[in-house]
Coordinates of C-alpha atoms (C1' of nucleotides) in Angstrom, one line a residue:
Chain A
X1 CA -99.5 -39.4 109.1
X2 CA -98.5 -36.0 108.5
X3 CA -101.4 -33.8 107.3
X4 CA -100.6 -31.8 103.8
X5 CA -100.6 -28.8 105.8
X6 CA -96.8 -26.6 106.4
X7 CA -99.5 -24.1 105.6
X8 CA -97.9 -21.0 106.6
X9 CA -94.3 -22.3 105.3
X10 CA -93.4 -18.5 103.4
X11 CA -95.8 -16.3 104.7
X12 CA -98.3 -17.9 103.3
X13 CA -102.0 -17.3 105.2
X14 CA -103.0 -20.0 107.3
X15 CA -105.5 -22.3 105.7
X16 CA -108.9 -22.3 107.4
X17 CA -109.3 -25.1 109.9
X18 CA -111.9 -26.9 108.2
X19 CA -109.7 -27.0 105.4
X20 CA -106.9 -28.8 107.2
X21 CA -109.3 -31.1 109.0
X22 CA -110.6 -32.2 105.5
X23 CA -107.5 -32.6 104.2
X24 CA -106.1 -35.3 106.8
X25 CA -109.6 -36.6 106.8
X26 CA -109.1 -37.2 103.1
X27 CA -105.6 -39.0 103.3
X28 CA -107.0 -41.1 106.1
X29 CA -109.6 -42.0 103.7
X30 CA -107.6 -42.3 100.6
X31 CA -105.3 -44.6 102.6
X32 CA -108.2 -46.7 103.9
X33 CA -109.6 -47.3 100.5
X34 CA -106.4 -48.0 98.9
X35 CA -105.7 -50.7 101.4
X36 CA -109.0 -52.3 100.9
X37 CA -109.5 -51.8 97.0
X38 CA -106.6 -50.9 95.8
X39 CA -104.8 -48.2 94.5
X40 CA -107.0 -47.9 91.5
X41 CA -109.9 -46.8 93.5
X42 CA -112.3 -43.7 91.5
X43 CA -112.3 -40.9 93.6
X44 CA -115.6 -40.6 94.4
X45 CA -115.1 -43.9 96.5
X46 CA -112.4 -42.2 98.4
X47 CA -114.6 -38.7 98.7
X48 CA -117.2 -41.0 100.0
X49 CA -115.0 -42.8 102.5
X50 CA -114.3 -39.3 103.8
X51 CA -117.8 -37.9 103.7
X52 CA -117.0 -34.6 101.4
X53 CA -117.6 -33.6 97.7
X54 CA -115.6 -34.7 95.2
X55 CA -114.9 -30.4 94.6
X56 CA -113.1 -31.0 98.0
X57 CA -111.0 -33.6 97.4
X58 CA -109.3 -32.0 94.1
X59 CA -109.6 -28.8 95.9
X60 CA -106.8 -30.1 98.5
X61 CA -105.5 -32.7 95.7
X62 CA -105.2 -31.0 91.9
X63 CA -104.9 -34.6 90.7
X64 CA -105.7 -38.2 91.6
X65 CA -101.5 -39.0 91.4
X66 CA -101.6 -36.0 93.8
X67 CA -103.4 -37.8 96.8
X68 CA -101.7 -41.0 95.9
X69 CA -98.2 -39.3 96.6
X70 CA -99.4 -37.7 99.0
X71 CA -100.7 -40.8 100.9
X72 CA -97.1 -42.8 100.2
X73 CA -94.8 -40.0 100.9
X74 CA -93.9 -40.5 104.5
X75 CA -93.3 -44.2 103.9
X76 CA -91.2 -43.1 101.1
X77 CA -89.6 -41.3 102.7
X78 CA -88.6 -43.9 106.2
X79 CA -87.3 -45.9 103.3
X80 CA -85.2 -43.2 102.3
X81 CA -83.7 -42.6 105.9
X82 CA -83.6 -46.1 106.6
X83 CA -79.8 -46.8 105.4
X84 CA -78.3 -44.1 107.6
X85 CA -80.5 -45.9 110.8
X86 CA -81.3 -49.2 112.3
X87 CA -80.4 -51.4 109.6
X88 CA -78.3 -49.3 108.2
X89 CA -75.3 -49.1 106.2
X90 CA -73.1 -52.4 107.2
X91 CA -69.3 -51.3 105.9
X92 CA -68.6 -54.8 106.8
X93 CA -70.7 -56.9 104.0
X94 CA -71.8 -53.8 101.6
X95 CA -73.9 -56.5 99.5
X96 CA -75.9 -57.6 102.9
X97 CA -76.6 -54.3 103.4
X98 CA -77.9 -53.8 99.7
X99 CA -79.8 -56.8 100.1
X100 CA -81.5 -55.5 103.0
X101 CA -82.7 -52.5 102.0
X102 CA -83.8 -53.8 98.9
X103 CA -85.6 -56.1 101.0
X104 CA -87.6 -53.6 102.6
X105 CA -88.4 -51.9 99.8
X106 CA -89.5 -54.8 98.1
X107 CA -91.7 -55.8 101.0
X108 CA -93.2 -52.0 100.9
X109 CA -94.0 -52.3 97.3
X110 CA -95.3 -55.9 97.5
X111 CA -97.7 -54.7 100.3
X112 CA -99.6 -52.2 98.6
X113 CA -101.6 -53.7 95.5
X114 CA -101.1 -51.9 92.6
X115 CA -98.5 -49.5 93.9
X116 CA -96.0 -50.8 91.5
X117 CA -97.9 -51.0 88.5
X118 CA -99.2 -47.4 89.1
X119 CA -95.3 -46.2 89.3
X120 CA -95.8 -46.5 85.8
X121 CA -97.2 -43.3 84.1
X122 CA -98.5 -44.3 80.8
X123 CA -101.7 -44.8 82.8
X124 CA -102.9 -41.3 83.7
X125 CA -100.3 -38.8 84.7
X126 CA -98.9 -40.6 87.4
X127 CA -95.7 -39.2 86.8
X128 CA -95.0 -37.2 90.0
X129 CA -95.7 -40.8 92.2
X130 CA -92.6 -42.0 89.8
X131 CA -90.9 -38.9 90.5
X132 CA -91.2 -39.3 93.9
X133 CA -89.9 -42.7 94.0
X134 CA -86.7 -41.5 91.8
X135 CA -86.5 -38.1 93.8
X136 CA -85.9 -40.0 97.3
X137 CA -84.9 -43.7 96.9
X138 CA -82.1 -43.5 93.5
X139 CA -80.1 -41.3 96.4
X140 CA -80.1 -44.2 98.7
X141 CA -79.3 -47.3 96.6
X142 CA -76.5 -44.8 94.6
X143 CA -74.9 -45.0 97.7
X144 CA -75.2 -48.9 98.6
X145 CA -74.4 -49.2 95.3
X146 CA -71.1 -47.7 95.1
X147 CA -70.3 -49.2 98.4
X148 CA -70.6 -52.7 97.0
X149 CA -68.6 -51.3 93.7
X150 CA -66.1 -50.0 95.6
X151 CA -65.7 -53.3 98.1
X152 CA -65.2 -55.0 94.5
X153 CA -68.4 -57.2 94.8
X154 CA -70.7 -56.2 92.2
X155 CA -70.2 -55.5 88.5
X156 CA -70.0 -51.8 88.1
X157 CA -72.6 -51.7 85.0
X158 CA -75.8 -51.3 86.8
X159 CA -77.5 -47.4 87.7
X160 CA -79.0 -46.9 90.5
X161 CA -82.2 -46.0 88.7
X162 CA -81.6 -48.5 86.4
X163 CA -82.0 -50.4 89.6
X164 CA -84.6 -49.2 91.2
X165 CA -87.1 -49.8 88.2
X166 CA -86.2 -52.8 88.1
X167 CA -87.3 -54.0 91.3
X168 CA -90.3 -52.3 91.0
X169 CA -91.3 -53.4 87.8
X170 CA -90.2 -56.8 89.8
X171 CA -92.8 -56.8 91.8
X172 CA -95.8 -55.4 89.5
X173 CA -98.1 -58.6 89.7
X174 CA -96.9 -60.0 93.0
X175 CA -100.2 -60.3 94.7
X176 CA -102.5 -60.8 91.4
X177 CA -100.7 -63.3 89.8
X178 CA -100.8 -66.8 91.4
X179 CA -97.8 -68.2 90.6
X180 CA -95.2 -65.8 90.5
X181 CA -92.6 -65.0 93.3
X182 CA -91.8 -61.4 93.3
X183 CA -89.5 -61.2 96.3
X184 CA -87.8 -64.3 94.4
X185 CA -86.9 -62.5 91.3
X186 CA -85.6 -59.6 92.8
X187 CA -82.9 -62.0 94.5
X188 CA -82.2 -63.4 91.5
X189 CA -81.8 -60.2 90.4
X190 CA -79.7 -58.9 93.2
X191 CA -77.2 -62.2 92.1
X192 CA -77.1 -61.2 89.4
X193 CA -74.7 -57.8 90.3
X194 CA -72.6 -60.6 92.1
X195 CA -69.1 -61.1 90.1
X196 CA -69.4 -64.0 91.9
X197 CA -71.8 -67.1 92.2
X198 CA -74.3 -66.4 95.6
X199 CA -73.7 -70.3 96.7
X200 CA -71.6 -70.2 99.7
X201 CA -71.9 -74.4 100.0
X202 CA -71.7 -76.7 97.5
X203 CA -74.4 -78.2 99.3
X204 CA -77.1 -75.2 98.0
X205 CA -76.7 -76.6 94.7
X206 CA -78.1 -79.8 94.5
X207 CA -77.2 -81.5 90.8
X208 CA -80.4 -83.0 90.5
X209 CA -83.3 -80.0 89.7
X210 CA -85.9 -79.9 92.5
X211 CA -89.4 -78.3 92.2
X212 CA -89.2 -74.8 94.3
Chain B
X1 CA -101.3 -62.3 59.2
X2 CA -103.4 -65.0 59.2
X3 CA -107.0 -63.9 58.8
X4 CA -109.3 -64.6 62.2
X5 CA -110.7 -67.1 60.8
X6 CA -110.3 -71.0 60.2
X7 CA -113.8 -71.0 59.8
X8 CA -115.5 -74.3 58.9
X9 CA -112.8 -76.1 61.4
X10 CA -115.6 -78.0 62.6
X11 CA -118.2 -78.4 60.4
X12 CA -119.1 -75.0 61.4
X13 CA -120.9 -72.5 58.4
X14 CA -118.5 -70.7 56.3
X15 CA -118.3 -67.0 57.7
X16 CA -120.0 -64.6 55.7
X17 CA -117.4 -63.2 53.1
X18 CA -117.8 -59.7 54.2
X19 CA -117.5 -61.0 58.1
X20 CA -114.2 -62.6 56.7
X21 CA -113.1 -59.5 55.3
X22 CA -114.1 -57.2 57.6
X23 CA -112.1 -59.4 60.3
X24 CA -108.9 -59.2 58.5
X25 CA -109.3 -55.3 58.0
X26 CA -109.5 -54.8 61.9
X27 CA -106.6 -56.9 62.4
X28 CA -105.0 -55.0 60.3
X29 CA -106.3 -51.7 61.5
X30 CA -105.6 -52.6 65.3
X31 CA -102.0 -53.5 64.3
X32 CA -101.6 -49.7 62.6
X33 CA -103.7 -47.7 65.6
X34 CA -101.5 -49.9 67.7
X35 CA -98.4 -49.0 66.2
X36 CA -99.1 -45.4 66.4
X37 CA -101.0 -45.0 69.5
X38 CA -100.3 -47.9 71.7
X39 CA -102.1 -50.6 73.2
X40 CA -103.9 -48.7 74.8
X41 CA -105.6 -46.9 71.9
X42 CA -109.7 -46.6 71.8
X43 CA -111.7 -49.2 70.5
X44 CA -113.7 -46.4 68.2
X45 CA -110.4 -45.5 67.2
X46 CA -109.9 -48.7 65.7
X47 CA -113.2 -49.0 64.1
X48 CA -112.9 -45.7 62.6
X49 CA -109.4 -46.9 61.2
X50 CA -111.3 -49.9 59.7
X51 CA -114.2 -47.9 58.5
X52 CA -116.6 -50.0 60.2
X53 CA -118.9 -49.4 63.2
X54 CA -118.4 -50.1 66.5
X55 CA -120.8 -53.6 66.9
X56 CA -118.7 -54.6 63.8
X57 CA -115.3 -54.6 66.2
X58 CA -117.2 -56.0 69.3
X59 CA -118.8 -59.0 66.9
X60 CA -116.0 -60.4 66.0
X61 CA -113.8 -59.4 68.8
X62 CA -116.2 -59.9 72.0
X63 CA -114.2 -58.0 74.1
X64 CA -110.9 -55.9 73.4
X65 CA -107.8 -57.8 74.8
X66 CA -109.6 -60.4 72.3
X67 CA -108.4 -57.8 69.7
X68 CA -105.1 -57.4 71.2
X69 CA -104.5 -61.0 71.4
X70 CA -105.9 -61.5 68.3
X71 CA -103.3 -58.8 66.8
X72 CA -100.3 -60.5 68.4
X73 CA -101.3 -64.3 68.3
X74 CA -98.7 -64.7 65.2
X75 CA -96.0 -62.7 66.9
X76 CA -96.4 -64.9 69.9
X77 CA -96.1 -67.9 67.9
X78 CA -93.2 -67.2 66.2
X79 CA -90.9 -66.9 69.3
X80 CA -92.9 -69.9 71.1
X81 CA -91.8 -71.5 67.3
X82 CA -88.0 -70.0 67.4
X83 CA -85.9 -72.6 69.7
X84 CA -86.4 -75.6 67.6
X85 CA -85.7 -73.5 64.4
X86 CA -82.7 -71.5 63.6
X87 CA -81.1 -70.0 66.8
X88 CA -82.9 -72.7 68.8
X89 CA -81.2 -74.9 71.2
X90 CA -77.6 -75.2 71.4
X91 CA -76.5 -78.6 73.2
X92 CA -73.2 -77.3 73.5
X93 CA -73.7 -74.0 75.4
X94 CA -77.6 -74.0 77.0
X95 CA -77.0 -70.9 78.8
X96 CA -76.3 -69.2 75.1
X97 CA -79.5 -70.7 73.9
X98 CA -81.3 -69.5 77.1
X99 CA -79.8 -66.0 76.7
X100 CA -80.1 -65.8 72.6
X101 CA -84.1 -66.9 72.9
X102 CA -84.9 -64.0 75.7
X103 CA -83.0 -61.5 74.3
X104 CA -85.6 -62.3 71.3
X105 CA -88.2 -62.0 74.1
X106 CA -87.4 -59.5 75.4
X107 CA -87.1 -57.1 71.8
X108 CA -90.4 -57.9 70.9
X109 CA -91.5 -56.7 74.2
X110 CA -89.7 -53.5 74.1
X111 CA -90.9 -53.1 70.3
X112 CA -94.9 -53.0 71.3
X113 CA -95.4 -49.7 72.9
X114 CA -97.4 -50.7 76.2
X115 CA -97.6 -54.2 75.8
X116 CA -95.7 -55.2 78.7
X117 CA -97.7 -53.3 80.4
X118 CA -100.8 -54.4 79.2
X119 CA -99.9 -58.1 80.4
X120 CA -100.8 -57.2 83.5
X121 CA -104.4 -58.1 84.4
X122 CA -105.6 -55.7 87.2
X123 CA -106.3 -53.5 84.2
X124 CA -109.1 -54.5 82.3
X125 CA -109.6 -58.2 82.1
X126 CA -106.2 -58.3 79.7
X127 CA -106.1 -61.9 81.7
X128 CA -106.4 -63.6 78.1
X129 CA -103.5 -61.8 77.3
X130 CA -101.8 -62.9 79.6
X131 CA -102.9 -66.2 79.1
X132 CA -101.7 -66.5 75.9
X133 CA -98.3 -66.0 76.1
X134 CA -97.9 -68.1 79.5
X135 CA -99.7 -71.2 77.3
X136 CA -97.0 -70.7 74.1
X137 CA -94.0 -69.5 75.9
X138 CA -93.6 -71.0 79.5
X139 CA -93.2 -74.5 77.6
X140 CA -90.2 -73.1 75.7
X141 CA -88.7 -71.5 78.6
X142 CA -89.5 -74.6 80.9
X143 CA -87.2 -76.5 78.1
X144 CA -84.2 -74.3 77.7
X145 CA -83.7 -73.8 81.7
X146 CA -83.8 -77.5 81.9
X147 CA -81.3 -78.1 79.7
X148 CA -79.3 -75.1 81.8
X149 CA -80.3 -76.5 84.7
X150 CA -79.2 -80.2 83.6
X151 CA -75.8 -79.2 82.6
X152 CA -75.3 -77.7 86.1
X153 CA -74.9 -74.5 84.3
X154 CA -78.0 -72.4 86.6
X155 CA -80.0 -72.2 89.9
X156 CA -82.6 -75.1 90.2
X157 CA -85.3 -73.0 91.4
X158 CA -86.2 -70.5 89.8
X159 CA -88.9 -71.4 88.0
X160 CA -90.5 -71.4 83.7
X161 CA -93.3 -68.8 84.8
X162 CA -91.3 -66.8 87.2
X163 CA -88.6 -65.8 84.8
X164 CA -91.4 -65.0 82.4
X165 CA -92.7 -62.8 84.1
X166 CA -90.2 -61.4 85.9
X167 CA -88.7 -60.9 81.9
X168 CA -91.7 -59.3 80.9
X169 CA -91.9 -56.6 83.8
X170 CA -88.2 -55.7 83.1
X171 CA -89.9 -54.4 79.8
X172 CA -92.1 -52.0 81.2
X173 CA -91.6 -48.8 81.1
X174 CA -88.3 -49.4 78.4
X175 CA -90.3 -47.2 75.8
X176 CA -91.6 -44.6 78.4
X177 CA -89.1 -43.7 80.9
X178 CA -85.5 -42.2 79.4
X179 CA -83.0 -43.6 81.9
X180 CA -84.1 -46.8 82.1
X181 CA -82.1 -49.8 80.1
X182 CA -84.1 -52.8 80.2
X183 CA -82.3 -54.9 77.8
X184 CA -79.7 -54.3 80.2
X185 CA -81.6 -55.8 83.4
X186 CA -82.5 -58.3 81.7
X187 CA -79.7 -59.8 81.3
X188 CA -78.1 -58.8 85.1
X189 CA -81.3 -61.0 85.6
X190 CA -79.9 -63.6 84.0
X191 CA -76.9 -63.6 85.0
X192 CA -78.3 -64.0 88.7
X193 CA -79.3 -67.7 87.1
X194 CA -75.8 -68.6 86.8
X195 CA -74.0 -70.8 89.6
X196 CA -70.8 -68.8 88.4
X197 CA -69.8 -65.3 87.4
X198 CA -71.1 -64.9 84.1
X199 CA -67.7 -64.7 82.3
X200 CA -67.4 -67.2 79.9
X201 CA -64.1 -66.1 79.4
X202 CA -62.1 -64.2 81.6
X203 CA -62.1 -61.6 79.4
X204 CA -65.7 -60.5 80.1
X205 CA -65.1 -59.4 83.5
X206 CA -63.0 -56.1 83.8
X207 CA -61.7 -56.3 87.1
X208 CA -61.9 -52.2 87.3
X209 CA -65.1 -50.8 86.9
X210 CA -66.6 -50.0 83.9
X211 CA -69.1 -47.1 83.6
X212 CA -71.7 -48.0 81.3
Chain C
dG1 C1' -135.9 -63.1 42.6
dA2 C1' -137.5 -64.1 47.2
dA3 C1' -136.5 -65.8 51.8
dT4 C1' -133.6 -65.9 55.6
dA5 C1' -129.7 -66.2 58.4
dT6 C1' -126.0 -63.3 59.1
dA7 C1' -123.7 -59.0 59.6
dT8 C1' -123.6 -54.0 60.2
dG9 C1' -123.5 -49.3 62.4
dG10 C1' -124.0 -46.1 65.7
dA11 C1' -126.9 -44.4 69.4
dG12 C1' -126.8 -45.2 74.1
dC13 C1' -125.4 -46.9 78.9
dA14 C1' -122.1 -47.1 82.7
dA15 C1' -117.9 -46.0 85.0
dT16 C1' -114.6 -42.6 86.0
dG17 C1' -111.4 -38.5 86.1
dC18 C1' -112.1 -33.8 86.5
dT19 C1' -114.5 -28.9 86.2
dC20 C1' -117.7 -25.4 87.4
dC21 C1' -120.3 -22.6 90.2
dG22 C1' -123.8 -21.3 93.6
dC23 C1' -124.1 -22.0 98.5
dT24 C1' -121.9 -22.3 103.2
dT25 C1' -118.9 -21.1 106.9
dG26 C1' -114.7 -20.0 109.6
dG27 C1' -112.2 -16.1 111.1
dC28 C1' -111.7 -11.4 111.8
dA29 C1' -113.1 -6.4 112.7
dA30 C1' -116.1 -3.4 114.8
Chain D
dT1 C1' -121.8 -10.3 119.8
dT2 C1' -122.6 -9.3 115.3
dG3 C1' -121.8 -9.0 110.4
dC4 C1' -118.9 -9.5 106.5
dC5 C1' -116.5 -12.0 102.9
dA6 C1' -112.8 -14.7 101.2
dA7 C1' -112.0 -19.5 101.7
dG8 C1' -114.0 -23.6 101.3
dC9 C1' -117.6 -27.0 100.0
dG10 C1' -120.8 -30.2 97.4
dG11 C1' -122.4 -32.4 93.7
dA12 C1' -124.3 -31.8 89.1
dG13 C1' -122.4 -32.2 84.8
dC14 C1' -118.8 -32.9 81.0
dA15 C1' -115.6 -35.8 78.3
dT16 C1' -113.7 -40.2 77.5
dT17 C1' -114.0 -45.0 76.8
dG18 C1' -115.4 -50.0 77.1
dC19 C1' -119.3 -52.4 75.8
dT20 C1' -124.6 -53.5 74.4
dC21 C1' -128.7 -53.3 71.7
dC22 C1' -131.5 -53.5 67.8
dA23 C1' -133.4 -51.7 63.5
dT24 C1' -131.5 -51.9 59.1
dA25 C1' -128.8 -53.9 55.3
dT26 C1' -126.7 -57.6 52.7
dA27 C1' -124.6 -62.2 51.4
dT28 C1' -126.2 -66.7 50.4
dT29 C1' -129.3 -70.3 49.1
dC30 C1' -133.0 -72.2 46.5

DNA sequence: GAATATATGGAGCAATGCTCCGCTTGGCAA
DNA sequence: TTGCCAAGCGGAGCATTGCTCCATATATTC
């Protein structure tokens, strides 16, 4: 995890090495809390976790949204480089490759409770997290996107942001809400940029309607 | 709006007539601070609205999703009312009904500032909420995808409370973030429900793409 | 008109995001 | 090594907000 540190990035004076220490101990902390209560969590429960003040943690963090950003941006940001790597961009089956990365991203936003939900700001400036997410993933699926346009597979009515909240608000409730299957609904959703119908077989459409 | 009350349902005393009164004038209130401020408006806000004191809110609404529900009860039971009425079920084209009843859905949703968002519990025990509209409206989703799903018209497994909520979600955010078309999603969501491409005619589906 | 159950209002509590400021300390110069 | 001081720190405290408590006020009944 990369420390909030590039402290000397334009001449700027080194910060004091306390100060840096603090800081990663402070995203370790916020990330440990997170995981085990959720992103929610007041900060004094995070300042705790770390063993500082609460002045310390919005000295290195203006903001709660700050720290929370801060904690999620390097995952962001493998799930922004992903499509250029491993399971990359597939000019073969443009849709599979959609699919995929879509499928990673839901995973990552199913994973962390409450991530999705707090993508939206209404709650308390949370804004720059939803930035983030806009600033480094629309790039990505703009370009799986128009590869599957340009292939002629999908309809051409749907924006990558347009897409992008979408899945996210897809997945708000996945792991509070008994019932419903997040992952599932985003693959409904992803048929539904098809032109055509997903079943390859007949035989995945059984006539008769069976309980999921 | 029908008055909180219904009061000697079961042999129970007659409400005070200032309780009754006062309980209308907070409904009333709620709907007005809710109109203007969102959901997510203070309780004293309300009261203050009403011109009555705080325990007066908390008496007859124990707890505030109570007042929330309370505030969109009637709303909730007009579209869980809707398919049997006027644009309800259409034996000839299922889908349409399907389509004509969520797109219902899915304006009242965008109308309430923050509702959608409030459906989700991890908030603030907003469970009742919740509750309420999965008890009036997964039964009259559970009907029209059956008759979809009967006349081999959608997907067999996708189920009543999944595309609830996964309708509901779509919502948030429609009122709060610019680029974002939820309407729209909605119906891509949709049209991931269909075995075919969603053309009904041929007509529908521009071959070239179509910016939006 | 008195008695009583019911209802009211608003001070106050707890949680939580964030600010303020006096004290502490790392890093540098002598 | 020593001493200075800007950078950093801790945590009390403020504001907001959901909710509780209870002394007071009032509708209803006889």
């Amino acid at each position: 995890m990369s420390p909030a540190d590039m402290p000397q990035a334009r001449g700027e004076r080194r910060k004091r090495s306390d100060a840096r220490r603090n800081a990663q101990t402070l995203l370790d902390a916020a990330a440990a809390v997170f995981a085990r209560a959720g992103i929610d969590a007041p900060v004094r429960d995070i300042a705790a976790e770390a063993g500082v003040g609460m002045g310390t943690v919005y000295r290195h963090f203006p903001t709660r949204p700050d720290l929370v950003v801060a904690v999620f941006r390097h995952q962001v940001d493998a799930l922004a480089a992903t499509p250029a790597g491993a399971s990359g961009e597939n000019p073969e089956n443009p849709y599979e490759a959609l699919r995929s990365w879509v499928a990673r991203f839901t995973d990552f936003l199913v994973t962390k409770h409450g991530l999705p939900e707090a993508l939206h700001s209404d709650q308390a400036g949370l804004e720059s997290l939803h930035a983030e997410f806009v600033d480094r993933l629309v790039p990505v699926l703009d370009r799986l996107l128009r590869a599957c346009v340009d292939a002629g597979r999908i309809r051409a009515d749907v924006r990558p942001l347009d897409l992008m909240i979408a899945i996210g608000n897809l997945c708000i409730g996945a792991d509070t809400f008994p019932g419903y299957r997040a992952r599932h609904m985003v693959d409904v959703l992803l048929a539904g940029l098809l032109h055509h119908a997903p079943a390859p077989t007949d035989a995945d459409r059984p006539r008769t309607p069976t309980a999921p």
